[in-house]
């Protein structure tokens, strides 16, 4: 059978070709700070086979230094720790032990506050998922498809702080889905936003939420979350004037809730505009948001579902390998438009967001 | 030990006394229409030991007529079908087969539309949980603690339709929690309401939502729900002018979602007023709503929780035997107040709501 | 209506009568060790309205001493901490700070090993749910309906150890359901037991199992569990010869698994006998197990369900207020009989087990 | 950066090469019977990009004939219906409307009984996941890694029935994981098997198990399942004597339970041998089972996990693209060995099993 013959040829050819490519490619060395947590694991999973980056170091808290990653981690995101890091010895979170050009930070905010500046000062590029410096005046808070020009703030940061390196941050996981959907609405005259989130368990890390607390339950509170969702969009959608960001003239009010879902934040959004806006205009706006030509960039940034019961986290969270944001149920009410937006919180909302920022920096020749 | 002695005395005494009471009490005969569904089961559970009502008939769809309830039902709300109905033979949904003064309707809307008028015409009081006649101009849509005076519409209904009996309805399960919380806010100048619901599975009946559809998922759509939540509050909070209800001058916008919770609807609410309103005023208003002296009435209609992470459906849904509504997280935003309200959807939101309406009618001497 | 009149009379009468009973009753003072954990909370819930016992002290680990229970505990078993302990100040786990005749131990095994002997030495009766001393030769391991005579070991224990008080233990939560079902099978010539458990989350305490570990998952391992389930039954079903227990001549093999269920352990059991045994004999044996006349004792110790799909934890775990054990699916295979047994793991399997032991001791005049 | 350059080259090359392969390959046309159900969807998902097969027809029940697959199906296994079948019009389950060499049957047993022989008679090869003909004396029940020689029964079947085509079946989803693990144990002298299953929801199809029935619950019963698990292994592990299968001389006793897991059946297994067998011998036996060189065959048929808490369905079900079976917790007891086996029930246990059988038939030149 011809099918079977070509299948054998293809398998051999693939192996040969990929091998050669791997040998010739010079990748950028990257480290992960906070490698054993939920987001740290997600970083490793997404970087394990990355075409531009290779993991050269895993940094962890003191008690884990010197231990073998594969033996120490409580790996929860797939069957096995990727081979490339399984036997890696963890190093301290100190620039002098880290051999890399770029560090991805999956640290909790308190630790990030101390550690990230040390790396930036020592000349590292820091792509951080932590909230510590997101709202700092000279630190870019970036979503590549939304405000790539904010990366220019890096120069301001280096100048002001006298650092050789720098910190670039991505937003909170709930903010990021919301803002990707708000970006195309800015041109329609967006004024106000109300958002009720139904957030996944992975957003709380590991061990995170006890099963006894969330089975058959909703917890209508997530510490610090509503403040972040109300503040970060103004910076992300604001204008960089060469020195700092002028916040976008919109107001956001958030109500954040935890639901028994593993991955994928679902958000019910109400938006008002300074004029009458139709459902069709909103659909067109969503679909007009362009993807970037980067390895982690999805083919479609926003996928608009027309079914009456979509998006749903379990069905839609892996779209674009977890990097697409899916919207649906776009409808008019007395004051404006309401819709649902959903995205993968540990991919597009965390590790994938930092990696996409890093890829953008490579393309912009800030890195590599 | 004295404790043990009195325990024995108490047990004996209790048994004797209750027995005598049961013998002397003359209860009102009630029937349940649609007895095998989720809400029908809940009616039976709540009526099994009711001090004023006793179940005299169970009516079901044709294919079930003549069958024994305990053998036919797929009983899902507790371990066992209550003894008082276990051996009851189901009768047709036809007034001439039903020996009762009052019928509780747990019918789907389509069937209710046909069946309920037949019973009302034949002189029965119909306390209905179905949506079929809720918005009819001469049918009372009542929550006893909110608009008991709307029961006066019964006279209009009987006059207009020439019926001996009548239909009284209770609202949709999501509406009812919301409106109990809105009632005390009317005096503060309530203007607009936005509500995002996280609704329990029992609200979809049985078999209802497939497990494969909702495990590790959120479904951001419930057929017909948003319309009900946007329309019913205006009637409930409106004024009865002796002939019909003048709708309340408020606007509601709803976004309804199904989450993997067994019982208890959680709702995130944003309200705006025609003046500046403080959190304390809202708390005071919630706590001022008075309970009624009826068997199914809870001690507190609204329970205000001060903890930062309450109400939660699994912990709070059984408050007041499922008849209390629990609010929390009352906070200010740029435009007004936001809060969470939660209640048991098949008790306060369905069967319990109908029974409380019936109890109010007994107290008001419309029944009994 | 007569119904309404008698309802009012009954309500008044009840209140008066109960009040008098409460005043006259002299209850036994009890303390709870390890009061903030999952089992500690369950003890408090079951003791809050107990006719023979009243909580006089709550003992906790050092860091919690002096703190108010209601403010400190992360109460997870119902809406609110019972009023009787809400304002209680926690005391150290030291006999001299505890004013009680009996202490219930909800301690982890390691702590129990140190603390329980101190209380026993100081003259307290210790009813322990911990595993530390279950297999000690002179410590009774008791299920009241199974081996009440093992309480005679208390005298041996006091004599050997020179203690004024003593320790009495109840079995592991998985063992207890199993052994209650095995007890009536002993007379049929029971020889071998194989059991596969599907255990609830509450058995792991709080915070216990992370939601990220168990959602949409089964964990086929529970630390130490299989050993307990294989050893404890031999002691429980053994014969007390006046000095020690001769283990029952049976062999048990267990496979223990965690499933996403809140409360209620389900166990699939295979048993072999030394002769051919019919399903009917097994049913009769199960139904012959007699309840005790104690406050926490259920009307039926074993409930046999005839339906093809029962018992189920969510439907059956609250039978007998969580103290009944429910069996079903009794069927023959090539070697013997197989069946399912299910019970409430934190009630019959933990706190309720200890309390029932204490009640038995009161009845046997060992206490009170 | 070299990495970025080669990434671009690789992307272009991949596209070109694959295109050419696709054009040159002559694939075998296959149809799916029962295309809209859970297993039907899984067939389509696995066949959508298959190197040897291409879907040429989707057959469905009468009421769906003529409808467009993508509009009609309630697609539940991923975000979107694969493009290759989205616009396909469904045809009747009648040989004369089906243009294919091979049909995959995802039919319920009752329908399969009628339909499958019609296709076999008309010359089609039928690879069936239905239970209707599994135990028929002249129908091969095959797992390629276990009993590939049973395919010789096809000749017996064609001869006896006078058919041009034939039926080949794969086992029940619970049987298949079990038997793959039993196969290597046969040489160690396997005698008896007891198995307690914890089965996933997808095994019940769609809509299948109501969420209200299984949330926070275990259902200890699956209709017909235990019989299948007790009978099928004897045929699978039996010897084909040229005319029929001599059943393997082992005895199996099963207890089957449904748990709240989406995909992946977990099974606790006890095995006895005719001699003393060590854990190491069992591990070696498991690891010795050889994979086949077929597109759907996994690299490892059985993966042995050494961790104390594996396999787990959520972590391990996608191993080998859902075609590997994962075992763990291999330990000795008084009588033999106990262990856990887990596999993906709709891939290795259903659609993937049929497809692997078909691939084996291509390799053996029975097809293509």
PDB file of N, CA, C and O in Angstrom, chain D residues 41-93:
ATOM      1  N   UNK D  41     -16.939   9.847  17.754  1.00  0.00           N
ATOM      2  CA  UNK D  41     -16.149  11.071  17.711  1.00  0.00           C
ATOM      3  C   UNK D  41     -14.663  10.758  17.895  1.00  0.00           C
ATOM      4  O   UNK D  41     -13.804  11.356  17.252  1.00  0.00           O
ATOM      5  N   UNK D  42     -14.387   9.837  18.797  1.00  0.00           N
ATOM      6  CA  UNK D  42     -12.999   9.477  19.060  1.00  0.00           C
ATOM      7  C   UNK D  42     -12.375   8.814  17.816  1.00  0.00           C
ATOM      8  O   UNK D  42     -11.220   9.083  17.484  1.00  0.00           O
ATOM      9  N   UNK D  43     -13.157   7.952  17.128  1.00  0.00           N
ATOM     10  CA  UNK D  43     -12.685   7.369  15.862  1.00  0.00           C
ATOM     11  C   UNK D  43     -12.279   8.485  14.902  1.00  0.00           C
ATOM     12  O   UNK D  43     -11.199   8.463  14.310  1.00  0.00           O
ATOM     13  N   UNK D  44     -13.168   9.449  14.729  1.00  0.00           N
ATOM     14  CA  UNK D  44     -12.912  10.523  13.771  1.00  0.00           C
ATOM     15  C   UNK D  44     -11.669  11.310  14.159  1.00  0.00           C
ATOM     16  O   UNK D  44     -10.819  11.628  13.326  1.00  0.00           O
ATOM     17  N   UNK D  45     -11.548  11.587  15.460  1.00  0.00           N
ATOM     18  CA  UNK D  45     -10.387  12.339  15.930  1.00  0.00           C
ATOM     19  C   UNK D  45      -9.081  11.595  15.623  1.00  0.00           C
ATOM     20  O   UNK D  45      -8.110  12.193  15.154  1.00  0.00           O
ATOM     21  N   UNK D  46      -9.084  10.294  15.862  1.00  0.00           N
ATOM     22  CA  UNK D  46      -7.862   9.513  15.641  1.00  0.00           C
ATOM     23  C   UNK D  46      -7.588   9.250  14.155  1.00  0.00           C
ATOM     24  O   UNK D  46      -6.448   9.036  13.752  1.00  0.00           O
ATOM     25  N   UNK D  47      -8.647   9.256  13.337  1.00  0.00           N
ATOM     26  CA  UNK D  47      -8.475   8.978  11.905  1.00  0.00           C
ATOM     27  C   UNK D  47      -8.219  10.243  11.088  1.00  0.00           C
ATOM     28  O   UNK D  47      -7.807  10.156   9.933  1.00  0.00           O
ATOM     29  N   UNK D  48      -8.466  11.402  11.681  1.00  0.00           N
ATOM     30  CA  UNK D  48      -8.446  12.661  10.919  1.00  0.00           C
ATOM     31  C   UNK D  48      -7.103  12.873  10.228  1.00  0.00           C
ATOM     32  O   UNK D  48      -7.045  13.447   9.145  1.00  0.00           O
ATOM     33  N   UNK D  49      -6.037  12.425  10.859  1.00  0.00           N
ATOM     34  CA  UNK D  49      -4.723  12.667  10.269  1.00  0.00           C
ATOM     35  C   UNK D  49      -3.953  11.350  10.172  1.00  0.00           C
ATOM     36  O   UNK D  49      -2.737  11.305  10.322  1.00  0.00           O
ATOM     37  N   UNK D  50      -4.660  10.276   9.891  1.00  0.00           N
ATOM     38  CA  UNK D  50      -4.039   8.957   9.895  1.00  0.00           C
ATOM     39  C   UNK D  50      -3.225   8.736   8.609  1.00  0.00           C
ATOM     40  O   UNK D  50      -3.674   9.074   7.529  1.00  0.00           O
ATOM     41  N   UNK D  51      -2.007   8.154   8.730  1.00  0.00           N
ATOM     42  CA  UNK D  51      -1.173   8.016   7.530  1.00  0.00           C
ATOM     43  C   UNK D  51      -1.668   6.942   6.552  1.00  0.00           C
ATOM     44  O   UNK D  51      -1.296   6.983   5.386  1.00  0.00           O
ATOM     45  N   UNK D  52      -2.481   5.989   6.960  1.00  0.00           N
ATOM     46  CA  UNK D  52      -2.886   4.896   6.077  1.00  0.00           C
ATOM     47  C   UNK D  52      -4.358   4.942   5.697  1.00  0.00           C
ATOM     48  O   UNK D  52      -4.768   4.368   4.691  1.00  0.00           O
ATOM     49  N   UNK D  53      -5.185   5.566   6.560  1.00  0.00           N
ATOM     50  CA  UNK D  53      -6.631   5.547   6.328  1.00  0.00           C
ATOM     51  C   UNK D  53      -7.173   6.948   6.062  1.00  0.00           C
ATOM     52  O   UNK D  53      -6.686   7.918   6.622  1.00  0.00           O
ATOM     53  N   UNK D  54      -8.208   7.020   5.242  1.00  0.00           N
ATOM     54  CA  UNK D  54      -8.902   8.305   5.143  1.00  0.00           C
ATOM     55  C   UNK D  54     -10.408   8.062   5.204  1.00  0.00           C
ATOM     56  O   UNK D  54     -10.922   7.094   4.636  1.00  0.00           O
ATOM     57  N   UNK D  55     -11.102   8.939   5.931  1.00  0.00           N
ATOM     58  CA  UNK D  55     -12.532   8.758   6.148  1.00  0.00           C
ATOM     59  C   UNK D  55     -13.287   9.114   4.870  1.00  0.00           C
ATOM     60  O   UNK D  55     -13.203  10.240   4.384  1.00  0.00           O
ATOM     61  N   UNK D  56     -14.028   8.153   4.355  1.00  0.00           N
ATOM     62  CA  UNK D  56     -14.770   8.402   3.112  1.00  0.00           C
ATOM     63  C   UNK D  56     -16.275   8.448   3.342  1.00  0.00           C
ATOM     64  O   UNK D  56     -17.025   8.897   2.479  1.00  0.00           O
ATOM     65  N   UNK D  57     -16.734   7.980   4.501  1.00  0.00           N
ATOM     66  CA  UNK D  57     -18.176   8.016   4.768  1.00  0.00           C
ATOM     67  C   UNK D  57     -18.446   7.957   6.261  1.00  0.00           C
ATOM     68  O   UNK D  57     -17.720   7.313   7.014  1.00  0.00           O
ATOM     69  N   UNK D  58     -19.515   8.658   6.687  1.00  0.00           N
ATOM     70  CA  UNK D  58     -19.976   8.599   8.073  1.00  0.00           C
ATOM     71  C   UNK D  58     -21.412   8.102   8.041  1.00  0.00           C
ATOM     72  O   UNK D  58     -22.271   8.724   7.417  1.00  0.00           O
ATOM     73  N   UNK D  59     -21.655   6.973   8.703  1.00  0.00           N
ATOM     74  CA  UNK D  59     -23.008   6.431   8.695  1.00  0.00           C
ATOM     75  C   UNK D  59     -23.653   6.664  10.056  1.00  0.00           C
ATOM     76  O   UNK D  59     -23.009   6.535  11.093  1.00  0.00           O
ATOM     77  N   UNK D  60     -24.932   7.003  10.030  1.00  0.00           N
ATOM     78  CA  UNK D  60     -25.624   7.325  11.281  1.00  0.00           C
ATOM     79  C   UNK D  60     -27.039   6.773  11.241  1.00  0.00           C
ATOM     80  O   UNK D  60     -27.513   6.277  10.214  1.00  0.00           O
ATOM     81  N   UNK D  61     -27.730   6.881  12.360  1.00  0.00           N
ATOM     82  CA  UNK D  61     -29.101   6.383  12.440  1.00  0.00           C
ATOM     83  C   UNK D  61     -30.000   7.200  11.520  1.00  0.00           C
ATOM     84  O   UNK D  61     -29.687   8.338  11.147  1.00  0.00           O
ATOM     85  N   UNK D  62     -31.130   6.620  11.186  1.00  0.00           N
ATOM     86  CA  UNK D  62     -32.012   7.156  10.162  1.00  0.00           C
ATOM     87  C   UNK D  62     -32.312   8.653  10.268  1.00  0.00           C
ATOM     88  O   UNK D  62     -32.222   9.399   9.304  1.00  0.00           O
ATOM     89  N   UNK D  63     -32.634   9.078  11.498  1.00  0.00           N
ATOM     90  CA  UNK D  63     -33.041  10.476  11.655  1.00  0.00           C
ATOM     91  C   UNK D  63     -31.922  11.463  11.313  1.00  0.00           C
ATOM     92  O   UNK D  63     -32.153  12.649  11.160  1.00  0.00           O
ATOM     93  N   UNK D  64     -30.695  10.992  11.241  1.00  0.00           N
ATOM     94  CA  UNK D  64     -29.573  11.879  10.957  1.00  0.00           C
ATOM     95  C   UNK D  64     -29.095  11.800   9.513  1.00  0.00           C
ATOM     96  O   UNK D  64     -28.276  12.612   9.091  1.00  0.00           O
ATOM     97  N   UNK D  65     -29.590  10.817   8.780  1.00  0.00           N
ATOM     98  CA  UNK D  65     -29.146  10.641   7.396  1.00  0.00           C
ATOM     99  C   UNK D  65     -29.444  11.903   6.581  1.00  0.00           C
ATOM    100  O   UNK D  65     -30.527  12.477   6.703  1.00  0.00           O
ATOM    101  N   UNK D  66     -28.467  12.337   5.809  1.00  0.00           N
ATOM    102  CA  UNK D  66     -28.665  13.515   4.964  1.00  0.00           C
ATOM    103  C   UNK D  66     -28.226  14.797   5.645  1.00  0.00           C
ATOM    104  O   UNK D  66     -28.078  15.832   5.009  1.00  0.00           O
ATOM    105  N   UNK D  67     -28.022  14.725   6.941  1.00  0.00           N
ATOM    106  CA  UNK D  67     -27.588  15.935   7.647  1.00  0.00           C
ATOM    107  C   UNK D  67     -26.068  16.069   7.579  1.00  0.00           C
ATOM    108  O   UNK D  67     -25.344  15.097   7.396  1.00  0.00           O
ATOM    109  N   UNK D  68     -25.618  17.306   7.740  1.00  0.00           N
ATOM    110  CA  UNK D  68     -24.183  17.612   7.690  1.00  0.00           C
ATOM    111  C   UNK D  68     -23.569  17.295   9.052  1.00  0.00           C
ATOM    112  O   UNK D  68     -24.054  17.780  10.085  1.00  0.00           O
ATOM    113  N   UNK D  69     -22.512  16.506   9.046  1.00  0.00           N
ATOM    114  CA  UNK D  69     -21.925  16.046  10.298  1.00  0.00           C
ATOM    115  C   UNK D  69     -21.597  17.200  11.253  1.00  0.00           C
ATOM    116  O   UNK D  69     -21.985  17.190  12.418  1.00  0.00           O
ATOM    117  N   UNK D  70     -20.917  18.199  10.759  1.00  0.00           N
ATOM    118  CA  UNK D  70     -20.465  19.312  11.605  1.00  0.00           C
ATOM    119  C   UNK D  70     -21.604  20.108  12.218  1.00  0.00           C
ATOM    120  O   UNK D  70     -21.433  20.754  13.251  1.00  0.00           O
ATOM    121  N   UNK D  71     -22.761  20.057  11.584  1.00  0.00           N
ATOM    122  CA  UNK D  71     -23.900  20.800  12.129  1.00  0.00           C
ATOM    123  C   UNK D  71     -24.701  19.953  13.108  1.00  0.00           C
ATOM    124  O   UNK D  71     -25.390  20.469  13.985  1.00  0.00           O
ATOM    125  N   UNK D  72     -24.620  18.654  12.920  1.00  0.00           N
ATOM    126  CA  UNK D  72     -25.501  17.755  13.647  1.00  0.00           C
ATOM    127  C   UNK D  72     -24.893  17.241  14.947  1.00  0.00           C
ATOM    128  O   UNK D  72     -25.582  17.057  15.948  1.00  0.00           O
ATOM    129  N   UNK D  73     -23.603  17.011  14.929  1.00  0.00           N
ATOM    130  CA  UNK D  73     -22.973  16.357  16.075  1.00  0.00           C
ATOM    131  C   UNK D  73     -22.836  17.319  17.255  1.00  0.00           C
ATOM    132  O   UNK D  73     -22.646  18.516  17.073  1.00  0.00           O
ATOM    133  N   UNK D  74     -22.974  16.788  18.467  1.00  0.00           N
ATOM    134  CA  UNK D  74     -22.681  17.550  19.666  1.00  0.00           C
ATOM    135  C   UNK D  74     -21.236  17.189  20.039  1.00  0.00           C
ATOM    136  O   UNK D  74     -20.987  16.353  20.886  1.00  0.00           O
ATOM    137  N   UNK D  75     -20.312  17.833  19.353  1.00  0.00           N
ATOM    138  CA  UNK D  75     -18.893  17.473  19.439  1.00  0.00           C
ATOM    139  C   UNK D  75     -18.329  17.792  20.820  1.00  0.00           C
ATOM    140  O   UNK D  75     -18.389  18.931  21.262  1.00  0.00           O
ATOM    141  N   UNK D  76     -17.798  16.799  21.493  1.00  0.00           N
ATOM    142  CA  UNK D  76     -17.436  16.965  22.894  1.00  0.00           C
ATOM    143  C   UNK D  76     -15.988  16.597  23.189  1.00  0.00           C
ATOM    144  O   UNK D  76     -15.495  16.790  24.290  1.00  0.00           O
ATOM    145  N   UNK D  77     -15.233  16.068  22.192  1.00  0.00           N
ATOM    146  CA  UNK D  77     -13.892  15.564  22.495  1.00  0.00           C
ATOM    147  C   UNK D  77     -12.759  16.556  22.240  1.00  0.00           C
ATOM    148  O   UNK D  77     -11.612  16.282  22.556  1.00  0.00           O
ATOM    149  N   UNK D  78     -13.078  17.705  21.646  1.00  0.00           N
ATOM    150  CA  UNK D  78     -12.075  18.748  21.456  1.00  0.00           C
ATOM    151  C   UNK D  78     -12.824  20.003  21.056  1.00  0.00           C
ATOM    152  O   UNK D  78     -14.051  20.022  21.038  1.00  0.00           O
ATOM    153  N   UNK D  79     -12.070  21.065  20.727  1.00  0.00           N
ATOM    154  CA  UNK D  79     -12.740  22.330  20.413  1.00  0.00           C
ATOM    155  C   UNK D  79     -13.596  22.229  19.148  1.00  0.00           C
ATOM    156  O   UNK D  79     -14.710  22.725  19.101  1.00  0.00           O
ATOM    157  N   UNK D  80     -13.075  21.566  18.109  1.00  0.00           N
ATOM    158  CA  UNK D  80     -13.772  21.594  16.826  1.00  0.00           C
ATOM    159  C   UNK D  80     -13.793  20.249  16.107  1.00  0.00           C
ATOM    160  O   UNK D  80     -12.839  19.476  16.207  1.00  0.00           O
ATOM    161  N   UNK D  81     -14.845  20.015  15.370  1.00  0.00           N
ATOM    162  CA  UNK D  81     -14.934  18.875  14.469  1.00  0.00           C
ATOM    163  C   UNK D  81     -13.797  18.994  13.447  1.00  0.00           C
ATOM    164  O   UNK D  81     -13.608  20.072  12.874  1.00  0.00           O
ATOM    165  N   UNK D  82     -13.015  17.925  13.222  1.00  0.00           N
ATOM    166  CA  UNK D  82     -11.935  17.992  12.219  1.00  0.00           C
ATOM    167  C   UNK D  82     -12.474  18.407  10.849  1.00  0.00           C
ATOM    168  O   UNK D  82     -13.582  18.004  10.454  1.00  0.00           O
ATOM    169  N   UNK D  83     -11.688  19.192  10.152  1.00  0.00           N
ATOM    170  CA  UNK D  83     -12.125  19.760   8.884  1.00  0.00           C
ATOM    171  C   UNK D  83     -12.521  18.701   7.859  1.00  0.00           C
ATOM    172  O   UNK D  83     -13.445  18.896   7.080  1.00  0.00           O
ATOM    173  N   UNK D  84     -11.817  17.561   7.873  1.00  0.00           N
ATOM    174  CA  UNK D  84     -12.035  16.556   6.828  1.00  0.00           C
ATOM    175  C   UNK D  84     -13.434  15.950   6.852  1.00  0.00           C
ATOM    176  O   UNK D  84     -13.865  15.332   5.878  1.00  0.00           O
ATOM    177  N   UNK D  85     -14.161  16.076   7.961  1.00  0.00           N
ATOM    178  CA  UNK D  85     -15.517  15.506   8.012  1.00  0.00           C
ATOM    179  C   UNK D  85     -16.593  16.561   8.289  1.00  0.00           C
ATOM    180  O   UNK D  85     -17.773  16.253   8.315  1.00  0.00           O
ATOM    181  N   UNK D  86     -16.165  17.792   8.498  1.00  0.00           N
ATOM    182  CA  UNK D  86     -17.103  18.828   8.945  1.00  0.00           C
ATOM    183  C   UNK D  86     -18.298  18.979   8.006  1.00  0.00           C
ATOM    184  O   UNK D  86     -19.439  19.102   8.444  1.00  0.00           O
ATOM    185  N   UNK D  87     -18.024  18.920   6.726  1.00  0.00           N
ATOM    186  CA  UNK D  87     -19.099  19.162   5.764  1.00  0.00           C
ATOM    187  C   UNK D  87     -19.640  17.873   5.147  1.00  0.00           C
ATOM    188  O   UNK D  87     -20.375  17.906   4.157  1.00  0.00           O
ATOM    189  N   UNK D  88     -19.280  16.735   5.724  1.00  0.00           N
ATOM    190  CA  UNK D  88     -19.713  15.462   5.169  1.00  0.00           C
ATOM    191  C   UNK D  88     -21.191  15.226   5.473  1.00  0.00           C
ATOM    192  O   UNK D  88     -21.647  15.488   6.589  1.00  0.00           O
ATOM    193  N   UNK D  89     -21.900  14.720   4.487  1.00  0.00           N
ATOM    194  CA  UNK D  89     -23.310  14.387   4.674  1.00  0.00           C
ATOM    195  C   UNK D  89     -23.389  12.961   5.197  1.00  0.00           C
ATOM    196  O   UNK D  89     -22.760  12.057   4.642  1.00  0.00           O
ATOM    197  N   UNK D  90     -24.165  12.750   6.231  1.00  0.00           N
ATOM    198  CA  UNK D  90     -24.224  11.400   6.792  1.00  0.00           C
ATOM    199  C   UNK D  90     -25.070  10.476   5.923  1.00  0.00           C
ATOM    200  O   UNK D  90     -26.097  10.877   5.372  1.00  0.00           O
ATOM    201  N   UNK D  91     -24.640   9.233   5.803  1.00  0.00           N
ATOM    202  CA  UNK D  91     -25.327   8.240   4.968  1.00  0.00           C
ATOM    203  C   UNK D  91     -25.968   7.168   5.850  1.00  0.00           C
ATOM    204  O   UNK D  91     -25.645   7.056   7.023  1.00  0.00           O
ATOM    205  N   UNK D  92     -26.876   6.379   5.285  1.00  0.00           N
ATOM    206  CA  UNK D  92     -27.517   5.318   6.071  1.00  0.00           C
ATOM    207  C   UNK D  92     -26.525   4.201   6.416  1.00  0.00           C
ATOM    208  O   UNK D  92     -25.512   4.047   5.739  1.00  0.00           O
ATOM    209  N   UNK D  93     -26.865   3.426   7.442  1.00  0.00           N
ATOM    210  CA  UNK D  93     -25.998   2.307   7.817  1.00  0.00           C
ATOM    211  C   UNK D  93     -26.332   1.102   6.947  1.00  0.00           C
ATOM    212  O   UNK D  93     -26.796   0.077   7.419  1.00  0.00           O
TER     213      UNK D  93
END
